[in-house]
Coordinates of C-alpha atoms in Angstrom, one line a residue:
Chain A
D1 CA 0.1 0.2 -0.2
I2 CA 1.0 3.8 -0.7
Q3 CA 2.2 5.5 2.7
M4 CA 1.4 8.9 3.0
T5 CA 3.6 11.3 5.2
Q6 CA 2.2 14.7 6.2
S7 CA 4.2 17.5 8.0
P8 CA 4.2 19.3 10.3
A9 CA 1.8 17.2 12.6
S10 CA 0.7 20.7 14.3
L11 CA 0.9 24.1 13.1
S12 CA 0.5 27.6 14.8
A13 CA 0.0 30.9 12.3
S14 CA -1.2 34.4 13.0
L15 CA -4.5 35.7 11.2
G16 CA -3.4 37.0 7.7
E17 CA -0.4 34.7 7.6
T18 CA 0.3 32.1 4.6
V19 CA 0.4 28.5 5.8
T20 CA 1.6 25.5 3.9
I21 CA 1.2 21.7 4.6
E22 CA 3.1 19.1 3.0
C23 CA 2.4 15.4 1.9
R24 CA 4.6 13.1 0.7
A25 CA 3.6 9.6 -1.0
S26 CA 5.8 6.6 -0.8
E27 CA 5.7 6.4 -4.3
D28 CA 4.5 8.1 -7.6
I29 CA 0.5 8.8 -7.3
Y30 CA 0.4 10.9 -10.5
N31 CA -1.7 13.7 -9.1
G32 CA -4.1 11.4 -7.5
L33 CA -4.2 13.6 -4.4
A34 CA -7.0 15.2 -2.3
W35 CA -7.1 17.5 0.7
Y36 CA -9.5 17.8 3.3
Q37 CA -10.4 19.9 6.1
Q38 CA -12.0 18.6 9.1
K39 CA -13.1 21.0 12.0
P40 CA -13.3 20.0 15.6
G41 CA -16.4 17.8 16.0
K42 CA -17.4 17.8 12.4
S43 CA -17.0 15.4 9.4
P44 CA -14.1 16.1 6.9
Q45 CA -14.9 18.4 4.0
L46 CA -13.0 17.9 0.4
L47 CA -11.1 21.2 -0.2
I48 CA -8.7 19.9 -3.3
Y49 CA -8.8 16.9 -5.7
N50 CA -6.5 16.3 -8.6
A51 CA -3.9 17.8 -6.6
N52 CA -4.6 21.4 -7.6
S53 CA -8.4 21.8 -8.2
L54 CA -10.5 23.5 -6.0
H55 CA -13.7 21.7 -4.9
T56 CA -16.8 23.4 -5.5
G57 CA -17.4 26.3 -2.9
V58 CA -14.0 26.3 -1.3
P59 CA -12.6 29.7 -1.0
S60 CA -9.8 30.7 -3.1
R61 CA -7.2 31.2 -0.5
F62 CA -6.8 27.6 -0.5
S63 CA -4.6 26.0 -3.2
G64 CA -2.9 23.0 -3.9
S65 CA 0.2 21.8 -5.9
G66 CA 2.9 19.6 -6.6
S67 CA 3.3 16.3 -8.5
G68 CA 5.2 12.8 -8.2
T69 CA 5.4 12.1 -4.7
Q70 CA 5.6 15.6 -3.1
Y71 CA 2.3 17.7 -2.7
S72 CA 1.6 20.6 -1.0
L73 CA -1.7 22.7 0.5
K74 CA -1.3 26.4 0.7
I75 CA -3.6 28.6 2.5
N76 CA -3.5 32.3 1.9
S77 CA -4.5 34.8 4.2
L78 CA -5.3 32.8 7.2
Q79 CA -8.7 33.2 8.6
S80 CA -10.0 32.3 12.0
E81 CA -12.6 29.7 10.2
D82 CA -9.6 28.0 8.8
V83 CA -8.5 26.5 12.4
A84 CA -9.0 22.6 11.8
S85 CA -7.0 19.6 10.9
Y86 CA -6.0 19.1 7.5
F87 CA -5.6 15.6 5.8
C88 CA -4.1 14.2 2.5
Q89 CA -5.3 11.5 0.9
Q90 CA -4.0 9.5 -2.5
Y91 CA -6.4 7.9 -4.7
Y92 CA -3.9 6.3 -7.4
D93 CA -4.2 3.1 -5.6
Y94 CA -6.7 2.0 -3.1
P95 CA -7.1 5.2 -0.8
T96 CA -4.8 6.0 2.3
F97 CA -4.6 9.2 4.1
G98 CA -1.7 11.0 5.7
G99 CA -1.9 11.4 9.3
G100 CA -3.0 15.2 9.6
T101 CA -1.6 18.5 10.5
K102 CA -3.7 20.4 13.0
L103 CA -3.8 23.9 12.5
E104 CA -4.5 26.3 15.5
L105 CA -4.1 30.2 15.8
K106 CA -0.9 31.8 17.3
Chain B
E1 CA -28.7 19.5 -1.2
V2 CA -26.4 16.3 -0.9
K3 CA -27.1 14.6 2.5
L4 CA -25.8 11.5 4.3
V5 CA -27.0 10.3 7.5
E6 CA -25.6 7.6 9.2
S7 CA -27.3 5.4 11.9
G8 CA -27.1 2.1 14.1
G9 CA -23.8 3.0 16.0
G10 CA -23.6 2.5 19.6
L11 CA -22.0 0.5 22.3
V12 CA -21.4 -3.2 21.3
Q13 CA -19.6 -5.9 23.1
P14 CA -16.3 -7.6 21.8
G15 CA -16.8 -10.2 19.4
R16 CA -20.2 -9.5 18.3
S17 CA -21.7 -8.1 15.1
L18 CA -23.3 -4.7 14.1
K19 CA -24.7 -3.3 10.8
L20 CA -24.5 0.5 10.2
S21 CA -26.8 2.2 7.6
C22 CA -26.4 5.8 5.6
A23 CA -29.5 7.2 4.2
A24 CA -28.7 9.1 1.2
S25 CA -30.7 12.1 -0.3
G26 CA -30.3 15.3 -2.7
F27 CA -28.5 13.4 -5.5
S28 CA -29.0 10.3 -7.8
F29 CA -27.5 7.8 -5.5
N30 CA -27.5 5.0 -7.9
D31 CA -25.2 7.1 -10.2
Y32 CA -22.3 7.0 -7.7
W33 CA -20.0 4.9 -6.1
M34 CA -20.2 5.2 -2.1
G35 CA -17.5 4.3 0.6
W36 CA -17.0 4.0 4.2
V37 CA -14.1 5.7 6.1
R38 CA -13.5 5.5 10.1
Q39 CA -11.6 7.5 12.5
A40 CA -10.4 6.1 15.8
P41 CA -10.9 8.7 18.5
G42 CA -8.1 11.7 18.4
K43 CA -6.7 9.7 15.3
G44 CA -6.5 9.8 11.6
L45 CA -8.5 8.7 9.1
E46 CA -8.7 4.9 7.8
W47 CA -10.3 4.0 4.3
I48 CA -12.5 0.7 5.0
G49 CA -14.0 0.2 1.1
E50 CA -16.0 1.1 -1.5
I51 CA -18.9 -0.3 -3.6
N52 CA -19.8 0.3 -7.2
Q53 CA -23.5 1.8 -8.7
D54 CA -25.0 -1.6 -9.0
S55 CA -22.6 -3.4 -6.3
S56 CA -20.8 -5.6 -8.9
T57 CA -17.5 -4.1 -7.6
I58 CA -16.8 -3.8 -3.8
N59 CA -13.3 -3.1 -2.6
Y60 CA -12.2 -3.4 1.0
T61 CA -8.8 -2.3 2.7
P62 CA -7.0 -5.4 3.1
S63 CA -7.1 -5.7 6.9
L64 CA -10.8 -5.6 7.0
K65 CA -11.9 -7.4 4.1
D66 CA -12.8 -10.6 6.1
K67 CA -14.8 -8.6 9.1
F68 CA -16.5 -6.1 7.2
T69 CA -19.3 -6.2 4.2
I70 CA -20.5 -3.3 2.3
S71 CA -23.6 -3.2 0.5
R72 CA -26.3 -1.3 -0.7
D73 CA -30.0 -0.7 -1.8
N74 CA -30.7 1.7 -4.5
A75 CA -34.2 1.5 -4.0
Q76 CA -34.0 2.6 -0.4
N77 CA -31.2 5.0 -1.4
T78 CA -29.0 3.3 1.4
L79 CA -25.5 2.4 2.3
Y80 CA -24.7 -0.6 4.7
L81 CA -21.7 -1.8 6.6
Q82 CA -22.1 -4.9 8.2
M83 CA -19.3 -5.6 10.9
S84 CA -18.2 -8.6 12.5
K85 CA -16.1 -10.0 15.0
L86 CA -15.7 -6.7 16.8
G87 CA -12.6 -5.6 18.8
S88 CA -11.6 -2.6 20.8
E89 CA -9.5 -1.6 17.8
D90 CA -12.9 -1.0 16.0
T91 CA -13.9 1.6 18.0
A92 CA -14.2 4.7 16.0
I93 CA -16.3 7.2 14.1
Y94 CA -17.4 5.6 11.2
Y95 CA -18.4 8.1 8.1
C96 CA -20.0 7.3 4.9
A97 CA -19.0 9.3 1.9
R98 CA -19.7 9.7 -1.6
V99 CA -17.3 8.9 -4.1
G100 CA -16.9 11.4 -6.9
G101 CA -14.2 11.6 -9.2
A102 CA -12.5 8.9 -7.1
T103 CA -12.3 11.4 -4.1
F104 CA -14.7 12.0 -1.0
D105 CA -16.8 14.7 -2.1
Y106 CA -19.4 14.6 0.4
W107 CA -19.4 13.1 4.0
G108 CA -21.9 12.1 6.5
Q109 CA -22.0 13.4 9.9
G110 CA -20.7 10.2 11.6
V111 CA -21.8 7.7 13.9
M112 CA -19.7 6.4 16.9
V113 CA -19.2 2.7 17.4
T114 CA -17.8 1.8 21.1
V115 CA -16.6 -1.9 21.4
S116 CA -16.5 -3.0 25.0
S117 CA -17.6 -5.1 27.4

């Protein structure tokens, strides 16, 4: 199975700051990557698919990039409502998730 | 509006079975693959498996394929997860999700399953 290594595990940032979360796959996943946001006590919500496509209704301050085994999620101009955990997921093979990044406000 | 509502969770003794349901609305259920994902308390997400539109293809994560069975009833717009031989390691929130473009584009609110004597 394809292992997904996400970093950092936790992150503290200020309002208005730009934040980047990384995800590394154990083999090439050919852009078969999604990012999800999970707010406390809620279910995950799709943000990004195909590594860089924004899901319907997701604010444009979220963006995804990468290729091969290295991918990243960027949040521009951090807002208070962005406090959440973020997970990457590959779907090139049967789905596996990264361990998650918990984003808090500084 | 896409809506997925899980039910059937609760406290179950080790070694017993439990069946979860997921009622879907707001979209054409029989046009989509559907899946199950779980999350142990304070932990990350684990894909359980998925089922195609006519139930002819069902995929499972290898470690769970002998314990869990996914099925669906398109007439009732309902997805199911039959779980057997439950152990403490199966304690988790169980989510059903719609598979859209190979990703999970909509999720239910989740249902808690606690395995304990």
